[in-house]
Amino acid sequence: MDVSADDPCRRAAASALDDALLDDTPPGAWVSDVLDGCSRRTLPLADDGAGPAAATLVRLDEEPGRAPGSRHDAAAVAAAPVLHVHGWSDYFYNLPLARRLSAAGRRFYALDLRRYGRSLRPWQTPGYVDDLARYDEELDAALAIIAEENPGAPTPVIHAHSTGGLVVALWSHRHPGRTSALVLNSPWLEMPGDAPARTAVEALAAPLTRLDPDRPLSLPRLDHYWRSLSVEARGEWRLHPRWRPRKSFPMAPGWMRAVVAGHRAVAAGLDITVPVLVLLSEKTRYQRRWSEELTTSDAVLDVEVLARRAVRLGPQVTVTRIEGALHDVFASRAPVRRTALDAMLRWLSAYGPEAPAPAAPPEDADVPCVDSPSCGEEAPGT
């Protein structure tokens, strides 16, 4: 069970996580997920060069506005659903985020991309892809199912974290009109060190990609970020040992080249036509030895660089800095993530659309009226 330490359903966890990988679900079927109150569905994908591939769509099964302790709002079902996309060496585990959005009236889905989390298979190199546009296939499949299950609702709001934020930003630039708004949680829009670091990485990755694109690079991998997240260390989250390992997946040159190509596109400027909210920690902290300061800062990316790149995404971008936030803002300590959730919900109240109400007839239209005391009055709930 992967839930926050302050979430009451953690006490009802049936069993501890193990390192098992999952099998595909029957075609088109939803089955119970590892998270209480959720279902998952396998999205079959084309062979990506290493055998059969698949992604996984996770759905919170609670009715919007009916999460425990919330007040049901019958109109809330018309709000744009939310699709969550994770980052590098990650998967969906943040049940409190899902429930908070559901309580606010939004259906919640999450996508574990190919070779990650619920979608990782034994024969695959974890997280590897040689072109970020490959993820279009699972994004398209997920959005088709969400549209089918939410007829009449606006196109979804996509919440994406870190590398997922880069993937979704590039996808949205290429596919205008497919989403209502983007919430990018510490999106990996540029290398730490900005353009000079990107140029150096490109020079390293290009020849290695030609030789052996998916061979892991020998790079230092610290466990600081895992320690700030995991309930086994200094964090508040139970994490699957294979899906969110203590040290991140090894990076391969072909994957790195794909990421850097995305960074270059962002630096040149994207044209995302929907509103974009970018959530960032107030500060970055890099250090070789562990300290408690790493539980209140981004230890992965340079937030100042990200803030500069964010304004290159499109014409309507809001950047919000959250004091005390981790790299994954919504995995921060409970008071911090509540602040971030409140900020996101305020923003969504302005930019996260709801289905339009039926048009009122013209004042001079000949509208039949039932003979009752309420004839001519506004109907309840309109």
Coordinates of C-alpha atoms in Angstrom, one line a residue:
M1 CA 0.0 0.0 0.0
D2 CA 1.5 3.3 -1.1
V3 CA -0.1 6.1 0.8
S4 CA 0.9 9.1 2.9
A5 CA 1.7 8.6 6.6
D6 CA -1.1 11.0 7.5
D7 CA -3.7 9.3 5.3
P8 CA -6.2 7.3 7.4
C9 CA -6.4 4.5 4.9
R10 CA -2.8 3.6 5.6
R11 CA -4.0 2.0 8.8
A12 CA -6.1 -0.3 6.8
A13 CA -3.3 -1.6 4.6
A14 CA -3.7 -5.3 4.0
S15 CA -0.1 -6.2 3.3
A16 CA 3.3 -4.7 2.8
L17 CA 4.6 -4.0 -0.7
D18 CA 6.9 -6.5 -2.2
D19 CA 9.1 -6.3 -5.3
A20 CA 6.7 -8.1 -7.7
L21 CA 5.9 -6.7 -11.1
L22 CA 2.3 -6.8 -12.4
D23 CA 0.7 -8.7 -15.2
D24 CA -1.4 -7.1 -17.9
T25 CA -5.1 -6.8 -17.2
P26 CA -7.6 -8.6 -19.4
P27 CA -8.3 -6.5 -22.6
G28 CA -10.4 -3.5 -21.8
A29 CA -11.0 -4.5 -18.2
W30 CA -10.5 -2.6 -14.9
V31 CA -9.1 -4.6 -12.0
S32 CA -8.3 -3.7 -8.4
D33 CA -5.1 -1.7 -8.0
V34 CA -2.5 -1.8 -5.3
L35 CA -4.0 1.4 -3.9
D36 CA -7.2 1.2 -2.0
G37 CA -10.2 2.6 -3.8
C38 CA -8.4 2.5 -7.2
S39 CA -8.6 0.3 -10.3
R40 CA -6.0 -0.1 -13.1
R41 CA -6.3 -1.0 -16.8
T42 CA -3.5 -2.0 -19.1
L43 CA -3.1 0.0 -22.3
P44 CA -1.5 -2.2 -25.0
L45 CA 1.1 -0.4 -27.1
A46 CA 3.0 -1.2 -30.2
D47 CA 6.2 -3.1 -29.9
D48 CA 8.9 -0.6 -29.1
G49 CA 11.9 -2.6 -30.1
A50 CA 12.2 -4.7 -27.0
G51 CA 9.1 -6.8 -27.2
P52 CA 5.5 -6.1 -26.2
A53 CA 5.0 -2.8 -24.5
A54 CA 2.1 -1.4 -22.4
A55 CA 1.2 1.5 -20.2
T56 CA -1.3 1.5 -17.2
L57 CA -4.2 3.8 -16.5
V58 CA -5.1 4.1 -12.8
R59 CA -8.5 5.4 -11.8
L60 CA -9.7 6.6 -8.4
D61 CA -13.2 4.9 -8.2
E62 CA -14.8 7.4 -5.8
E63 CA -17.5 9.7 -7.2
P64 CA -16.2 13.3 -7.5
G65 CA -17.3 15.4 -4.5
R66 CA -17.9 12.2 -2.4
A67 CA -14.5 11.5 -0.9
P68 CA -14.6 10.7 2.8
G69 CA -15.5 13.8 4.8
S70 CA -16.4 15.9 1.8
R71 CA -19.6 17.6 0.8
H72 CA -21.1 16.3 -2.4
D73 CA -21.7 18.9 -5.1
A74 CA -24.0 17.5 -7.8
A75 CA -22.6 20.0 -10.3
A76 CA -19.0 18.9 -9.7
V77 CA -19.1 16.0 -12.1
A78 CA -19.1 18.5 -14.9
A79 CA -15.6 19.7 -14.0
A80 CA -12.6 18.8 -16.2
P81 CA -11.1 15.4 -15.0
V82 CA -7.4 15.3 -14.0
L83 CA -4.8 13.0 -15.5
H84 CA -1.6 12.6 -13.5
V85 CA 1.7 11.7 -15.2
H86 CA 4.7 10.8 -13.1
G87 CA 8.4 11.6 -13.4
W88 CA 11.7 9.7 -13.9
S89 CA 12.2 6.5 -11.9
D90 CA 8.7 6.9 -10.5
Y91 CA 5.0 5.8 -10.6
F92 CA 1.7 6.9 -9.2
Y93 CA 1.4 6.4 -5.4
N94 CA 0.0 9.8 -4.2
L95 CA -3.5 8.7 -3.1
P96 CA -4.1 11.9 -0.9
L97 CA -3.5 14.0 -4.1
A98 CA -6.1 12.0 -5.9
R99 CA -8.6 12.2 -3.1
R100 CA -8.2 15.9 -2.6
L101 CA -8.9 16.5 -6.3
S102 CA -11.8 14.2 -6.2
A103 CA -13.3 15.9 -3.2
A104 CA -13.0 19.1 -5.2
G105 CA -15.2 17.6 -7.8
R106 CA -12.8 16.2 -10.4
R107 CA -12.5 12.6 -11.6
F108 CA -8.9 11.5 -11.1
Y109 CA -6.8 9.2 -13.3
A110 CA -3.1 8.5 -13.4
L111 CA -0.9 7.1 -16.1
D112 CA 2.1 4.9 -15.4
L113 CA 4.1 5.2 -18.7
R114 CA 5.7 2.3 -20.5
R115 CA 8.6 0.7 -18.6
Y116 CA 7.6 2.4 -15.3
G117 CA 5.8 1.2 -12.2
R118 CA 2.7 -0.9 -13.0
S119 CA 3.8 -1.0 -16.7
L120 CA 7.4 -2.3 -16.1
R121 CA 8.0 -5.8 -17.4
P122 CA 10.9 -8.2 -16.6
W123 CA 12.5 -7.9 -20.1
Q124 CA 12.5 -4.1 -20.2
T125 CA 15.2 -1.5 -19.4
P126 CA 13.4 0.6 -16.8
G127 CA 12.3 4.0 -18.0
Y128 CA 14.1 3.8 -21.4
V129 CA 12.8 5.5 -24.5
D130 CA 14.7 7.0 -27.4
D131 CA 12.2 9.7 -28.3
L132 CA 9.8 11.5 -25.9
A133 CA 7.2 11.6 -28.6
R134 CA 6.8 7.8 -28.2
Y135 CA 4.7 8.6 -25.2
D136 CA 2.1 10.1 -27.5
E137 CA 0.7 6.6 -27.9
E138 CA -0.2 6.1 -24.2
L139 CA -1.3 9.6 -23.7
D140 CA -3.7 9.3 -26.6
A141 CA -5.0 5.9 -25.3
A142 CA -5.5 7.3 -21.8
L143 CA -7.3 10.4 -23.0
A144 CA -9.6 8.3 -25.2
I145 CA -10.7 6.2 -22.2
I146 CA -11.2 9.3 -20.0
A147 CA -13.3 11.0 -22.7
E148 CA -15.4 7.8 -23.0
E149 CA -16.0 7.6 -19.3
N150 CA -16.8 11.3 -18.9
P151 CA -19.1 12.3 -21.7
G152 CA -19.9 16.0 -21.7
A153 CA -17.0 16.9 -19.5
P154 CA -14.3 19.3 -20.7
T155 CA -11.0 17.9 -21.9
P156 CA -8.8 16.9 -18.9
V157 CA -6.4 19.0 -16.9
I158 CA -3.0 17.2 -17.0
H159 CA -0.9 17.3 -13.9
A160 CA 2.7 16.1 -14.6
H161 CA 5.8 15.9 -12.5
S162 CA 9.5 16.3 -13.5
T163 CA 10.3 14.4 -16.6
G164 CA 6.6 13.8 -17.1
G165 CA 6.2 17.6 -17.1
L166 CA 8.7 17.8 -20.0
V167 CA 6.9 15.0 -21.8
V168 CA 3.5 16.6 -21.4
A169 CA 4.7 20.1 -22.3
L170 CA 6.1 18.9 -25.6
W171 CA 3.0 16.8 -26.2
S172 CA 0.7 19.7 -25.6
H173 CA 2.7 21.9 -27.9
R174 CA 2.3 19.4 -30.7
H175 CA -1.4 18.6 -29.9
P176 CA -3.2 21.8 -29.2
G177 CA -6.8 21.5 -28.0
R178 CA -6.4 18.1 -26.4
T179 CA -6.3 19.4 -22.8
S180 CA -8.0 22.2 -20.8
A181 CA -5.0 23.2 -18.7
L182 CA -1.6 22.0 -17.5
V183 CA -0.3 21.8 -13.9
L184 CA 3.5 21.1 -14.1
N185 CA 5.0 20.1 -10.8
S186 CA 8.8 20.8 -10.9
P187 CA 8.9 20.1 -14.7
W188 CA 12.3 19.1 -16.0
L189 CA 12.6 21.9 -18.6
E190 CA 16.3 22.3 -18.6
M191 CA 19.5 20.8 -17.2
P192 CA 20.9 22.1 -13.9
G193 CA 23.6 24.5 -15.2
D194 CA 21.3 25.7 -18.0
A195 CA 22.3 25.8 -21.7
P196 CA 26.1 25.2 -21.2
A197 CA 25.4 22.0 -19.2
R198 CA 22.9 20.9 -21.9
T199 CA 25.5 21.4 -24.6
A200 CA 28.0 19.3 -22.7
V201 CA 25.5 16.5 -22.1
E202 CA 24.6 16.5 -25.8
A203 CA 28.3 16.2 -26.7
L204 CA 28.7 13.2 -24.4
A205 CA 25.4 11.5 -25.3
A206 CA 25.7 11.7 -29.1
P207 CA 28.6 9.3 -29.7
L208 CA 27.5 6.9 -27.0
T209 CA 24.0 6.7 -28.5
R210 CA 25.5 5.6 -31.8
L211 CA 27.5 2.9 -30.1
D212 CA 25.0 1.5 -27.5
P213 CA 22.0 3.7 -26.9
D214 CA 20.5 1.8 -23.9
R215 CA 23.7 0.9 -22.1
P216 CA 23.6 2.4 -18.6
L217 CA 25.9 5.3 -18.0
S218 CA 28.3 5.2 -15.1
L219 CA 27.0 8.2 -13.2
P220 CA 26.9 8.8 -9.4
R221 CA 23.5 8.1 -8.0
L222 CA 22.8 9.3 -4.5
D223 CA 19.8 8.3 -2.4
H224 CA 19.0 11.7 -0.9
Y225 CA 15.7 12.2 -2.7
W226 CA 14.5 8.7 -1.8
R227 CA 15.4 9.4 1.8
S228 CA 13.3 12.6 1.8
L229 CA 10.3 10.6 0.4
S230 CA 10.4 7.2 2.0
V231 CA 8.7 6.3 5.3
E232 CA 11.7 3.9 5.8
A233 CA 13.9 7.0 6.1
R234 CA 12.8 10.7 6.6
G235 CA 9.8 10.8 4.4
E236 CA 6.1 10.0 4.7
W237 CA 5.5 7.5 1.8
R238 CA 5.6 3.8 1.4
L239 CA 7.3 3.2 -1.9
H240 CA 7.5 0.1 -4.1
P241 CA 11.1 -1.1 -4.1
R242 CA 11.2 -1.9 -7.9
W243 CA 9.0 1.0 -9.1
R244 CA 10.6 3.8 -7.0
P245 CA 14.0 2.3 -6.0
R246 CA 16.3 3.8 -3.4
K247 CA 18.7 5.0 -6.2
S248 CA 17.1 6.1 -9.4
F249 CA 17.1 4.0 -12.6
P250 CA 20.4 4.1 -14.4
M251 CA 20.4 6.6 -17.2
A252 CA 21.2 5.5 -20.8
P253 CA 22.7 7.8 -23.5
G254 CA 19.8 7.3 -25.9
W255 CA 17.3 8.3 -23.2
M256 CA 19.5 11.3 -22.2
R257 CA 19.7 12.4 -25.8
A258 CA 15.9 12.3 -26.1
V259 CA 15.5 14.4 -22.9
V260 CA 18.1 17.0 -24.0
A261 CA 16.3 17.3 -27.3
G262 CA 13.2 18.2 -25.4
H263 CA 15.2 20.8 -23.3
R264 CA 16.4 22.4 -26.5
A265 CA 12.9 22.7 -27.8
V266 CA 11.7 24.3 -24.6
A267 CA 14.6 26.8 -24.7
A268 CA 13.6 27.7 -28.3
G269 CA 10.1 28.4 -27.1
L270 CA 6.9 26.4 -27.1
D271 CA 3.4 27.5 -28.0
I272 CA 1.2 25.8 -25.5
T273 CA -2.2 27.5 -26.0
V274 CA -3.9 26.5 -22.7
P275 CA -3.2 28.0 -19.2
V276 CA -0.1 26.5 -17.5
L277 CA 0.6 26.4 -13.7
V278 CA 4.2 25.6 -12.8
L279 CA 4.8 24.7 -9.1
L280 CA 8.3 24.9 -7.8
S281 CA 10.1 24.7 -4.5
E282 CA 11.4 27.9 -3.1
K283 CA 15.0 26.6 -3.2
T284 CA 17.4 24.0 -4.6
R285 CA 20.0 22.3 -2.4
Y286 CA 22.7 20.0 -3.8
Q287 CA 25.1 18.3 -1.4
R288 CA 26.9 14.9 -1.1
R289 CA 26.0 14.2 2.5
W290 CA 22.6 13.9 3.9
S291 CA 21.1 16.7 6.0
E292 CA 17.6 17.6 7.1
E293 CA 17.6 20.6 4.8
L294 CA 17.1 18.1 2.0
T295 CA 13.5 17.5 3.3
T296 CA 12.5 21.1 2.6
S297 CA 14.1 21.8 -0.8
D298 CA 14.5 20.5 -4.3
A299 CA 17.5 18.2 -4.3
V300 CA 17.1 17.1 -7.9
L301 CA 16.7 20.2 -10.2
D302 CA 17.7 23.8 -10.2
V303 CA 14.4 25.7 -9.5
E304 CA 15.8 29.0 -10.7
V305 CA 16.6 27.6 -14.1
L306 CA 13.2 26.0 -14.2
A307 CA 11.5 29.3 -13.4
R308 CA 13.3 31.0 -16.2
R309 CA 12.4 28.2 -18.7
A310 CA 8.8 28.1 -17.6
V311 CA 7.9 31.4 -19.3
R312 CA 9.0 29.8 -22.6
L313 CA 6.2 27.3 -22.5
G314 CA 3.4 29.6 -23.9
P315 CA 1.6 32.9 -23.4
Q316 CA -0.3 32.1 -20.2
V317 CA 2.0 30.7 -17.6
T318 CA 1.7 31.1 -13.8
V319 CA 4.8 30.2 -11.7
T320 CA 4.1 29.5 -8.0
R321 CA 6.9 28.9 -5.5
I322 CA 6.2 26.7 -2.5
E323 CA 8.3 27.2 0.7
G324 CA 9.6 24.0 2.1
A325 CA 8.7 21.9 -0.9
L326 CA 10.5 18.8 -2.2
H327 CA 11.2 18.2 -5.9
D328 CA 7.8 16.5 -6.0
V329 CA 5.9 19.4 -4.5
F330 CA 2.9 17.1 -3.6
A331 CA 5.1 14.6 -1.8
S332 CA 6.4 17.2 0.6
R333 CA 5.6 17.2 4.3
A334 CA 1.9 17.4 5.0
P335 CA 1.6 21.1 5.8
V336 CA 3.6 22.0 2.7
R337 CA 1.6 19.9 0.4
R338 CA -1.6 21.3 1.8
T339 CA -0.3 24.7 0.9
A340 CA 0.5 23.5 -2.6
L341 CA -2.9 21.8 -3.0
D342 CA -4.7 25.0 -1.9
A343 CA -2.7 27.0 -4.4
M344 CA -3.4 24.6 -7.2
L345 CA -7.2 24.4 -6.4
R346 CA -7.4 28.2 -6.4
W347 CA -5.7 28.3 -9.8
L348 CA -8.0 25.6 -11.1
S349 CA -11.0 27.5 -9.9
A350 CA -10.1 30.1 -12.5
Y351 CA -8.5 28.0 -15.2
G352 CA -9.8 24.5 -14.8
P353 CA -13.0 24.6 -16.8
E354 CA -16.4 23.1 -16.2
A355 CA -18.9 21.9 -18.8
P356 CA -20.9 24.9 -20.0
A357 CA -24.5 25.1 -18.7
P358 CA -27.2 24.7 -21.3
A359 CA -27.9 27.9 -23.1
A360 CA -30.9 29.8 -21.8
P361 CA -33.7 30.4 -24.4
P362 CA -34.2 33.9 -25.7
E363 CA -36.5 36.1 -23.5
D364 CA -39.1 36.3 -26.2
A365 CA -39.1 32.5 -27.0
D366 CA -42.4 30.7 -26.7
V367 CA -41.4 28.3 -23.9
P368 CA -44.2 25.9 -22.6
C369 CA -44.7 26.2 -18.8
V370 CA -46.1 23.6 -16.5
D371 CA -49.0 24.8 -14.4
S372 CA -47.4 24.8 -10.9
P373 CA -46.4 27.4 -8.3
S374 CA -42.8 27.3 -9.4
C375 CA -43.6 28.0 -13.1
G376 CA -41.3 30.7 -14.4
E377 CA -38.9 30.4 -11.4
E378 CA -35.3 29.2 -11.7
A379 CA -35.1 25.5 -11.2
P380 CA -33.2 24.2 -8.2
G381 CA -29.6 23.4 -8.9
T382 CA -29.3 25.7 -12.0

